[in-house]
Amino acid sequence: MSLLLGPMQQHIPGRKSLTDHSDVKVLMPKERVFIPLFAGPVTKYDLLVSEGDHVDIGTRLANTKSAFDVPLYSSVSGTFKGLVKKPHSSLKPQLHFEIELDPVQTSIQAFEPLNWENASQEEMVSFMKETGIIGQGGAGFPTYVKYLKPQGIHTLIINAVECEPFITADYKVIMDNVEDFIHGCRILLKMSTGKECLIAIKKTHPDLIDYVNKEIQKEGLSDIKVVPVPDVYPMGGERTLVRTLLKKNFKRLPAEVGAIVNNANTAILTARAFEKGEAISKKYVTFSGEALNYPTNVLVPVGMSVAEILENIGGIKDNLASCRLIAGGPMMGKAMVSDQICIDRAMNAITVLKDEEEPAMTCMRCGRCTAHCPVGLQPVRIANAVKMNDVAEMEKRGAMQCIECGLCTYVCPSKIQVTENVRKAKRTLAMKNRRGN
Ligand code: SF4
Ligand code: SF4
């Protein structure tokens, strides 16, 4: 950690007006979906359907296994054609369920709802595991894991900040489902064993703050509060959020300082699972960026291809080769080489920008990257260690703590891809840890 901590955050133009006040487009694929088996670090799976089987919306397709197990349900009804490898937003080809759609969609209840007000904490966690809900904040980690054995938790933080530029999917999903949102907060609060739930929303969205506050008042809740937070990046990062709301720093997990953090859409999915027996099937996804003809939010089944969605919303201004297609937002998202990737259960945005990267100049040792790092790292020192292939120095400088927020690259006046170098350091250290030397 740097001794000279700077602002550790930065205001970034949000470009939210491109999509936040236009209608959400509801789309269905013409013929088929490809549902990624992969979400989070899946290593093994048990297939529960065979080629040629008919599936409904809500049919359990597989039990996936990683460090933690989580089931996967179908987002459409149709015929299971088999598992195929396709490009994926993890940057590696992954297995996908190919399902040919029925002309008329049919659904079943994925599981029996649970009367959560009467259920014990253990019953709620075990139910949560069966719902297959994974975190909607990006990493796609199974949600139940955070609630397994909560100790000393006093605060549940619901992250509705959406600090990445362009993305408005959470804003839209809350606006359309505010009752489910508040029910989800209540369920997660009970499961967390905490005393209060703080919903963090940017001050620049007063309409959303007002709307959520009215719903809280309508339900007469005193343990759930909205906390308006400044419009700075990365306010939606767990560390920055916990530091802002609780004035505390943690090393590895928010639970160390008595908090659990979940994304806003995770709360909505939780309410639907507990109260209606629904698994994740449809997703709000923001398609935005200057390179699109008509930026918009879409509501689509998991597994619809990005190429088909782009075709339905008016496409790209120029051509794909002259653009940067990013899964996620421009700061933390991953650049894709193909529009054949499909919407997965954790994805909330596709950003398409003109490819106009400026050439890098020499580092002028201004220290801006260090002053702005929300984790308190010295990114330029890590980048130098990467150039020298000095693995011990990468470790000493704490490269593995980097949350890949992209801020060091954003603030660098020399246009150096600092974040990319820190990512390389993380990959080098991960490989070293796997080899065990
Ligand atoms: S990308 Fe990593 S090193 Fe760079 S500012 Fe963000 S957390 Fe710090
Ligand atoms: S912000 Fe850029 S120029 Fe300044 S110290 Fe960091 S890498 Fe060097």
Short mmCIF file of N, CA, C and O in Angstrom, two decimals, residues 87-194:
data_model
loop_
_atom_site.label_atom_id
_atom_site.label_comp_id
_atom_site.label_asym_id
_atom_site.label_seq_id
_atom_site.Cartn_x
_atom_site.Cartn_y
_atom_site.Cartn_z
N PRO A 87 -17.27 -18.74 -28.53
CA PRO A 87 -16.57 -17.63 -27.84
C PRO A 87 -17.38 -17.17 -26.64
O PRO A 87 -18.61 -17.24 -26.64
N HIS A 88 -16.68 -16.71 -25.62
CA HIS A 88 -17.33 -16.32 -24.36
C HIS A 88 -16.63 -15.09 -23.79
O HIS A 88 -15.45 -14.84 -24.09
N SER A 89 -17.36 -14.34 -22.98
CA SER A 89 -16.81 -13.10 -22.43
C SER A 89 -15.66 -13.33 -21.45
O SER A 89 -14.98 -12.39 -21.06
N SER A 90 -15.40 -14.59 -21.07
CA SER A 90 -14.24 -14.88 -20.22
C SER A 90 -12.95 -14.87 -21.05
O SER A 90 -11.88 -15.06 -20.51
N LEU A 91 -13.10 -14.65 -22.38
CA LEU A 91 -12.00 -14.60 -23.35
C LEU A 91 -11.50 -15.99 -23.75
O LEU A 91 -10.59 -16.11 -24.55
N LYS A 92 -12.11 -17.05 -23.19
CA LYS A 92 -11.76 -18.41 -23.62
C LYS A 92 -13.01 -19.06 -24.16
O LYS A 92 -14.11 -18.81 -23.61
N PRO A 93 -12.92 -19.91 -25.21
CA PRO A 93 -14.13 -20.61 -25.66
C PRO A 93 -14.68 -21.46 -24.51
O PRO A 93 -13.91 -22.06 -23.76
N GLN A 94 -16.02 -21.46 -24.38
CA GLN A 94 -16.65 -22.21 -23.29
C GLN A 94 -17.80 -23.04 -23.82
O GLN A 94 -18.34 -22.75 -24.90
N LEU A 95 -18.20 -24.06 -23.05
CA LEU A 95 -19.34 -24.88 -23.45
C LEU A 95 -20.64 -24.10 -23.26
O LEU A 95 -20.80 -23.39 -22.27
N HIS A 96 -21.56 -24.24 -24.24
CA HIS A 96 -22.87 -23.59 -24.18
C HIS A 96 -23.94 -24.64 -24.48
O HIS A 96 -23.73 -25.53 -25.31
N PHE A 97 -25.11 -24.50 -23.85
CA PHE A 97 -26.28 -25.32 -24.19
C PHE A 97 -26.94 -24.71 -25.43
O PHE A 97 -27.41 -23.57 -25.35
N GLU A 98 -26.98 -25.46 -26.52
CA GLU A 98 -27.69 -24.96 -27.71
C GLU A 98 -29.15 -25.40 -27.60
O GLU A 98 -29.43 -26.60 -27.49
N ILE A 99 -30.06 -24.45 -27.60
CA ILE A 99 -31.50 -24.78 -27.51
C ILE A 99 -32.25 -24.13 -28.66
O ILE A 99 -32.18 -22.91 -28.86
N GLU A 100 -32.92 -24.99 -29.45
CA GLU A 100 -33.73 -24.50 -30.58
C GLU A 100 -35.10 -24.13 -30.02
O GLU A 100 -35.75 -24.94 -29.35
N LEU A 101 -35.54 -22.89 -30.29
CA LEU A 101 -36.72 -22.36 -29.61
C LEU A 101 -38.04 -22.95 -30.11
O LEU A 101 -38.21 -23.19 -31.31
N ASP A 102 -39.00 -23.16 -29.18
CA ASP A 102 -40.40 -23.45 -29.55
C ASP A 102 -41.01 -22.18 -30.14
O ASP A 102 -40.66 -21.07 -29.72
N PRO A 103 -41.97 -22.33 -31.06
CA PRO A 103 -42.64 -21.12 -31.57
C PRO A 103 -43.41 -20.39 -30.47
O PRO A 103 -43.49 -19.16 -30.46
N VAL A 104 -44.00 -21.17 -29.54
CA VAL A 104 -44.68 -20.54 -28.40
C VAL A 104 -43.94 -20.97 -27.13
O VAL A 104 -43.72 -22.17 -26.90
N GLN A 105 -43.53 -20.01 -26.33
CA GLN A 105 -42.70 -20.31 -25.16
C GLN A 105 -43.55 -20.82 -23.98
O GLN A 105 -44.62 -20.27 -23.70
N THR A 106 -43.07 -21.87 -23.32
CA THR A 106 -43.77 -22.42 -22.15
C THR A 106 -42.82 -22.41 -20.95
O THR A 106 -41.61 -22.55 -21.12
N SER A 107 -43.40 -22.25 -19.77
CA SER A 107 -42.52 -22.21 -18.60
C SER A 107 -43.06 -23.11 -17.49
O SER A 107 -44.26 -23.41 -17.44
N ILE A 108 -42.15 -23.55 -16.63
CA ILE A 108 -42.54 -24.29 -15.42
C ILE A 108 -41.93 -23.55 -14.23
O ILE A 108 -41.00 -22.76 -14.41
N GLN A 109 -42.47 -23.83 -13.04
CA GLN A 109 -41.86 -23.24 -11.85
C GLN A 109 -40.54 -23.98 -11.59
O GLN A 109 -40.53 -25.21 -11.50
N ALA A 110 -39.44 -23.23 -11.55
CA ALA A 110 -38.13 -23.88 -11.42
C ALA A 110 -38.01 -24.64 -10.10
O ALA A 110 -37.39 -25.69 -10.01
N PHE A 111 -38.59 -24.08 -9.03
CA PHE A 111 -38.57 -24.72 -7.70
C PHE A 111 -39.73 -24.14 -6.90
O PHE A 111 -40.29 -23.09 -7.27
N GLU A 112 -40.10 -24.82 -5.81
CA GLU A 112 -41.17 -24.30 -4.93
C GLU A 112 -40.70 -23.04 -4.23
O GLU A 112 -39.57 -23.02 -3.71
N PRO A 113 -41.52 -21.98 -4.17
CA PRO A 113 -41.11 -20.79 -3.40
C PRO A 113 -40.92 -21.14 -1.92
O PRO A 113 -41.34 -22.21 -1.47
N LEU A 114 -40.29 -20.24 -1.17
CA LEU A 114 -40.06 -20.47 0.26
C LEU A 114 -40.67 -19.32 1.06
O LEU A 114 -40.48 -18.16 0.72
N ASN A 115 -41.43 -19.68 2.10
CA ASN A 115 -41.97 -18.65 2.99
C ASN A 115 -40.83 -18.13 3.87
O ASN A 115 -40.57 -18.65 4.95
N TRP A 116 -40.14 -17.12 3.37
CA TRP A 116 -38.89 -16.69 4.00
C TRP A 116 -39.12 -16.02 5.36
O TRP A 116 -38.23 -16.03 6.20
N GLU A 117 -40.32 -15.48 5.57
CA GLU A 117 -40.54 -14.81 6.86
C GLU A 117 -40.54 -15.82 8.01
O GLU A 117 -40.18 -15.49 9.14
N ASN A 118 -40.96 -17.08 7.70
CA ASN A 118 -40.97 -18.12 8.74
C ASN A 118 -39.73 -19.01 8.72
O ASN A 118 -39.51 -19.79 9.64
N ALA A 119 -38.94 -18.92 7.65
CA ALA A 119 -37.81 -19.85 7.49
C ALA A 119 -36.63 -19.45 8.37
O ALA A 119 -36.45 -18.27 8.70
N SER A 120 -35.80 -20.45 8.72
CA SER A 120 -34.58 -20.15 9.49
C SER A 120 -33.51 -19.65 8.52
O SER A 120 -33.62 -19.84 7.31
N GLN A 121 -32.44 -19.07 9.08
CA GLN A 121 -31.35 -18.56 8.24
C GLN A 121 -30.75 -19.71 7.43
O GLN A 121 -30.48 -19.57 6.25
N GLU A 122 -30.56 -20.88 8.07
CA GLU A 122 -29.95 -22.02 7.38
C GLU A 122 -30.85 -22.48 6.23
O GLU A 122 -30.37 -22.81 5.14
N GLU A 123 -32.19 -22.51 6.49
CA GLU A 123 -33.12 -22.92 5.41
C GLU A 123 -33.05 -21.93 4.24
O GLU A 123 -33.10 -22.33 3.08
N MET A 124 -32.90 -20.66 4.55
CA MET A 124 -32.83 -19.65 3.49
C MET A 124 -31.57 -19.83 2.64
O MET A 124 -31.62 -19.76 1.41
N VAL A 125 -30.44 -20.08 3.30
CA VAL A 125 -29.18 -20.24 2.55
C VAL A 125 -29.24 -21.49 1.68
O VAL A 125 -28.84 -21.47 0.51
N SER A 126 -29.79 -22.57 2.25
CA SER A 126 -29.86 -23.79 1.47
C SER A 126 -30.82 -23.61 0.28
O SER A 126 -30.55 -24.09 -0.83
N PHE A 127 -31.90 -22.84 0.46
CA PHE A 127 -32.80 -22.53 -0.66
C PHE A 127 -32.07 -21.68 -1.70
O PHE A 127 -32.17 -21.93 -2.91
N MET A 128 -31.35 -20.68 -1.23
CA MET A 128 -30.61 -19.77 -2.13
C MET A 128 -29.67 -20.55 -3.05
O MET A 128 -29.53 -20.24 -4.22
N LYS A 129 -29.05 -21.58 -2.48
CA LYS A 129 -28.13 -22.40 -3.27
C LYS A 129 -28.87 -23.07 -4.43
O LYS A 129 -28.38 -23.14 -5.55
N GLU A 130 -30.10 -23.54 -4.16
CA GLU A 130 -30.89 -24.24 -5.18
C GLU A 130 -31.40 -23.31 -6.28
O GLU A 130 -31.77 -23.76 -7.36
N THR A 131 -31.46 -22.00 -6.00
CA THR A 131 -32.00 -21.06 -6.99
C THR A 131 -31.03 -20.82 -8.14
O THR A 131 -31.42 -20.34 -9.19
N GLY A 132 -29.75 -21.11 -7.92
CA GLY A 132 -28.75 -20.88 -8.97
C GLY A 132 -28.41 -19.41 -9.14
O GLY A 132 -27.78 -19.03 -10.13
N ILE A 133 -28.79 -18.56 -8.19
CA ILE A 133 -28.52 -17.12 -8.35
C ILE A 133 -27.04 -16.85 -8.14
O ILE A 133 -26.44 -17.29 -7.17
N ILE A 134 -26.49 -16.13 -9.13
CA ILE A 134 -25.09 -15.71 -9.02
C ILE A 134 -25.06 -14.19 -8.97
O ILE A 134 -25.99 -13.53 -9.45
N GLY A 135 -24.00 -13.62 -8.38
CA GLY A 135 -23.90 -12.17 -8.22
C GLY A 135 -24.01 -11.45 -9.55
O GLY A 135 -23.43 -11.89 -10.55
N GLN A 136 -24.74 -10.34 -9.55
CA GLN A 136 -24.98 -9.60 -10.79
C GLN A 136 -24.03 -8.42 -10.93
O GLN A 136 -24.18 -7.59 -11.82
N GLY A 137 -23.05 -8.32 -10.05
CA GLY A 137 -22.11 -7.20 -10.10
C GLY A 137 -20.94 -7.43 -11.05
O GLY A 137 -20.08 -6.58 -11.20
N GLY A 138 -20.86 -8.60 -11.68
CA GLY A 138 -19.79 -8.82 -12.66
C GLY A 138 -19.11 -10.17 -12.55
O GLY A 138 -19.05 -10.92 -13.51
N ALA A 139 -18.62 -10.53 -11.36
CA ALA A 139 -17.79 -11.73 -11.25
C ALA A 139 -18.60 -13.02 -11.36
O ALA A 139 -18.07 -14.07 -11.71
N GLY A 140 -19.90 -12.97 -11.07
CA GLY A 140 -20.74 -14.15 -11.25
C GLY A 140 -20.53 -15.22 -10.20
O GLY A 140 -20.73 -16.41 -10.46
N PHE A 141 -20.15 -14.84 -9.00
CA PHE A 141 -19.92 -15.79 -7.93
C PHE A 141 -21.26 -16.18 -7.30
O PHE A 141 -22.13 -15.32 -7.13
N PRO A 142 -21.47 -17.48 -6.95
CA PRO A 142 -22.76 -17.87 -6.35
C PRO A 142 -23.09 -17.02 -5.11
O PRO A 142 -22.27 -16.89 -4.19
N THR A 143 -24.31 -16.46 -5.09
CA THR A 143 -24.67 -15.51 -4.03
C THR A 143 -24.73 -16.15 -2.64
O THR A 143 -24.37 -15.51 -1.64
N TYR A 144 -25.17 -17.41 -2.56
CA TYR A 144 -25.40 -18.01 -1.22
C TYR A 144 -24.12 -18.06 -0.40
O TYR A 144 -24.15 -18.04 0.83
N VAL A 145 -22.95 -18.07 -1.09
CA VAL A 145 -21.68 -18.25 -0.39
C VAL A 145 -21.45 -17.15 0.64
O VAL A 145 -20.94 -17.39 1.74
N LYS A 146 -21.85 -15.90 0.29
CA LYS A 146 -21.63 -14.77 1.22
C LYS A 146 -22.42 -14.92 2.52
O LYS A 146 -22.13 -14.27 3.51
N TYR A 147 -23.47 -15.77 2.48
CA TYR A 147 -24.39 -15.86 3.63
C TYR A 147 -24.21 -17.16 4.42
O TYR A 147 -24.98 -17.43 5.33
N LEU A 148 -23.18 -17.97 4.04
CA LEU A 148 -23.06 -19.30 4.63
C LEU A 148 -22.98 -19.29 6.16
O LEU A 148 -23.76 -19.95 6.82
N LYS A 149 -22.03 -18.54 6.70
CA LYS A 149 -21.93 -18.48 8.18
C LYS A 149 -21.64 -17.04 8.57
O LYS A 149 -20.52 -16.70 8.96
N PRO A 150 -22.66 -16.16 8.48
CA PRO A 150 -22.38 -14.75 8.78
C PRO A 150 -22.08 -14.55 10.25
O PRO A 150 -22.85 -14.99 11.10
N GLN A 151 -20.93 -13.93 10.53
CA GLN A 151 -20.58 -13.68 11.94
C GLN A 151 -20.28 -12.21 12.13
O GLN A 151 -19.48 -11.65 11.37
N GLY A 152 -20.94 -11.60 13.09
CA GLY A 152 -20.68 -10.19 13.39
C GLY A 152 -21.14 -9.24 12.30
O GLY A 152 -20.68 -8.10 12.21
N ILE A 153 -22.07 -9.69 11.44
CA ILE A 153 -22.57 -8.81 10.37
C ILE A 153 -23.59 -7.84 10.97
O ILE A 153 -24.54 -8.25 11.63
N HIS A 154 -23.40 -6.54 10.72
CA HIS A 154 -24.40 -5.56 11.18
C HIS A 154 -25.07 -4.85 10.00
O HIS A 154 -26.17 -4.33 10.14
N THR A 155 -24.40 -4.83 8.83
CA THR A 155 -24.95 -4.04 7.73
C THR A 155 -24.96 -4.82 6.41
O THR A 155 -23.93 -5.41 6.03
N LEU A 156 -26.11 -4.81 5.75
CA LEU A 156 -26.18 -5.29 4.37
C LEU A 156 -26.13 -4.05 3.48
O LEU A 156 -26.91 -3.12 3.67
N ILE A 157 -25.19 -4.05 2.53
CA ILE A 157 -25.12 -2.91 1.60
C ILE A 157 -25.62 -3.39 0.23
O ILE A 157 -25.11 -4.38 -0.31
N ILE A 158 -26.63 -2.72 -0.28
CA ILE A 158 -27.12 -3.04 -1.63
C ILE A 158 -26.55 -1.99 -2.58
O ILE A 158 -26.78 -0.79 -2.44
N ASN A 159 -25.80 -2.50 -3.53
CA ASN A 159 -25.04 -1.65 -4.44
C ASN A 159 -25.86 -1.33 -5.69
O ASN A 159 -25.99 -2.15 -6.59
N ALA A 160 -26.46 -0.12 -5.69
CA ALA A 160 -27.22 0.32 -6.87
C ALA A 160 -26.52 1.54 -7.48
O ALA A 160 -27.15 2.42 -8.03
N VAL A 161 -25.19 1.55 -7.34
CA VAL A 161 -24.42 2.75 -7.73
C VAL A 161 -24.21 2.83 -9.24
O VAL A 161 -24.32 3.89 -9.85
N GLU A 162 -23.87 1.70 -9.83
CA GLU A 162 -23.64 1.63 -11.28
C GLU A 162 -22.67 2.74 -11.72
O GLU A 162 -23.04 3.66 -12.46
N CYS A 163 -21.42 2.65 -11.23
CA CYS A 163 -20.49 3.77 -11.44
C CYS A 163 -19.79 3.73 -12.78
O CYS A 163 -19.21 4.72 -13.20
N GLU A 164 -19.83 2.61 -13.50
CA GLU A 164 -19.19 2.55 -14.82
C GLU A 164 -19.93 3.47 -15.79
O GLU A 164 -21.17 3.49 -15.81
N PRO A 165 -19.19 4.21 -16.64
CA PRO A 165 -19.86 5.01 -17.66
C PRO A 165 -20.75 4.15 -18.56
O PRO A 165 -20.52 2.95 -18.70
N PHE A 166 -21.76 4.75 -19.14
CA PHE A 166 -22.68 4.17 -20.12
C PHE A 166 -23.74 3.22 -19.54
O PHE A 166 -24.84 3.14 -20.06
N ILE A 167 -23.43 2.48 -18.45
CA ILE A 167 -24.34 1.40 -18.03
C ILE A 167 -25.52 1.95 -17.22
O ILE A 167 -25.33 2.67 -16.25
N THR A 168 -26.74 1.56 -17.63
CA THR A 168 -27.94 2.00 -16.91
C THR A 168 -28.90 0.82 -16.66
O THR A 168 -30.06 1.02 -16.33
N ALA A 169 -28.41 -0.41 -16.84
CA ALA A 169 -29.28 -1.58 -16.71
C ALA A 169 -29.87 -1.71 -15.30
O ALA A 169 -31.06 -2.01 -15.14
N ASP A 170 -29.06 -1.43 -14.26
CA ASP A 170 -29.57 -1.53 -12.88
C ASP A 170 -30.63 -0.45 -12.63
O ASP A 170 -31.64 -0.70 -11.98
N TYR A 171 -30.36 0.76 -13.12
CA TYR A 171 -31.33 1.85 -12.96
C TYR A 171 -32.67 1.43 -13.55
O TYR A 171 -33.73 1.57 -12.92
N LYS A 172 -32.62 0.85 -14.75
CA LYS A 172 -33.85 0.45 -15.43
C LYS A 172 -34.55 -0.71 -14.72
O LYS A 172 -35.77 -0.72 -14.56
N VAL A 173 -33.77 -1.70 -14.29
CA VAL A 173 -34.38 -2.88 -13.69
C VAL A 173 -35.04 -2.51 -12.35
O VAL A 173 -36.12 -3.02 -12.01
N ILE A 174 -34.46 -1.56 -11.60
CA ILE A 174 -35.09 -1.15 -10.33
C ILE A 174 -36.35 -0.35 -10.64
O ILE A 174 -37.40 -0.55 -10.02
N MET A 175 -36.25 0.58 -11.59
CA MET A 175 -37.42 1.40 -11.95
C MET A 175 -38.62 0.52 -12.34
O MET A 175 -39.76 0.83 -12.03
N ASP A 176 -38.33 -0.59 -13.03
CA ASP A 176 -39.42 -1.47 -13.50
C ASP A 176 -39.87 -2.48 -12.45
O ASP A 176 -40.90 -3.13 -12.63
N ASN A 177 -39.08 -2.68 -11.39
CA ASN A 177 -39.38 -3.78 -10.44
C ASN A 177 -39.13 -3.36 -9.00
O ASN A 177 -38.53 -4.10 -8.22
N VAL A 178 -39.62 -2.16 -8.62
CA VAL A 178 -39.21 -1.63 -7.31
C VAL A 178 -39.74 -2.46 -6.14
O VAL A 178 -39.07 -2.61 -5.11
N GLU A 179 -40.93 -3.07 -6.32
CA GLU A 179 -41.49 -3.88 -5.23
C GLU A 179 -40.62 -5.12 -4.98
O GLU A 179 -40.25 -5.43 -3.84
N ASP A 180 -40.26 -5.82 -6.09
CA ASP A 180 -39.36 -6.98 -5.97
C ASP A 180 -38.03 -6.55 -5.36
O ASP A 180 -37.42 -7.27 -4.56
N PHE A 181 -37.57 -5.37 -5.75
CA PHE A 181 -36.28 -4.88 -5.26
C PHE A 181 -36.29 -4.75 -3.73
O PHE A 181 -35.39 -5.27 -3.05
N ILE A 182 -37.32 -4.12 -3.20
CA ILE A 182 -37.38 -3.94 -1.74
C ILE A 182 -37.60 -5.28 -1.03
O ILE A 182 -37.00 -5.55 0.01
N HIS A 183 -38.43 -6.16 -1.61
CA HIS A 183 -38.61 -7.49 -1.01
C HIS A 183 -37.27 -8.23 -0.99
O HIS A 183 -36.93 -8.89 -0.01
N GLY A 184 -36.50 -8.11 -2.08
CA GLY A 184 -35.19 -8.77 -2.15
C GLY A 184 -34.26 -8.24 -1.07
O GLY A 184 -33.52 -9.00 -0.44
N CYS A 185 -34.31 -6.91 -0.84
CA CYS A 185 -33.46 -6.32 0.23
C CYS A 185 -33.86 -6.90 1.58
O CYS A 185 -33.00 -7.22 2.42
N ARG A 186 -35.17 -7.06 1.81
CA ARG A 186 -35.64 -7.60 3.10
C ARG A 186 -35.17 -9.05 3.29
O ARG A 186 -34.74 -9.45 4.37
N ILE A 187 -35.27 -9.83 2.21
CA ILE A 187 -34.87 -11.25 2.29
C ILE A 187 -33.36 -11.35 2.57
O ILE A 187 -32.91 -12.08 3.46
N LEU A 188 -32.57 -10.58 1.80
CA LEU A 188 -31.12 -10.64 1.98
C LEU A 188 -30.71 -10.12 3.37
O LEU A 188 -29.79 -10.64 3.98
N LEU A 189 -31.45 -9.10 3.85
CA LEU A 189 -31.13 -8.57 5.19
C LEU A 189 -31.36 -9.64 6.25
O LEU A 189 -30.52 -9.85 7.14
N LYS A 190 -32.49 -10.36 6.15
CA LYS A 190 -32.76 -11.41 7.14
C LYS A 190 -31.66 -12.49 7.05
O LYS A 190 -31.15 -12.94 8.07
N MET A 191 -31.30 -12.86 5.80
CA MET A 191 -30.32 -13.93 5.63
C MET A 191 -28.93 -13.49 6.11
O MET A 191 -28.11 -14.31 6.50
N SER A 192 -28.67 -12.18 6.06
CA SER A 192 -27.34 -11.67 6.47
C SER A 192 -27.18 -11.64 7.99
O SER A 192 -26.06 -11.51 8.49
N THR A 193 -28.31 -11.69 8.70
CA THR A 193 -28.39 -11.53 10.17
C THR A 193 -28.03 -10.10 10.61
O THR A 193 -27.84 -9.83 11.79
N GLY A 194 -27.91 -9.18 9.67
CA GLY A 194 -27.58 -7.78 9.98
C GLY A 194 -28.79 -7.03 10.54
O GLY A 194 -29.92 -7.52 10.54
#
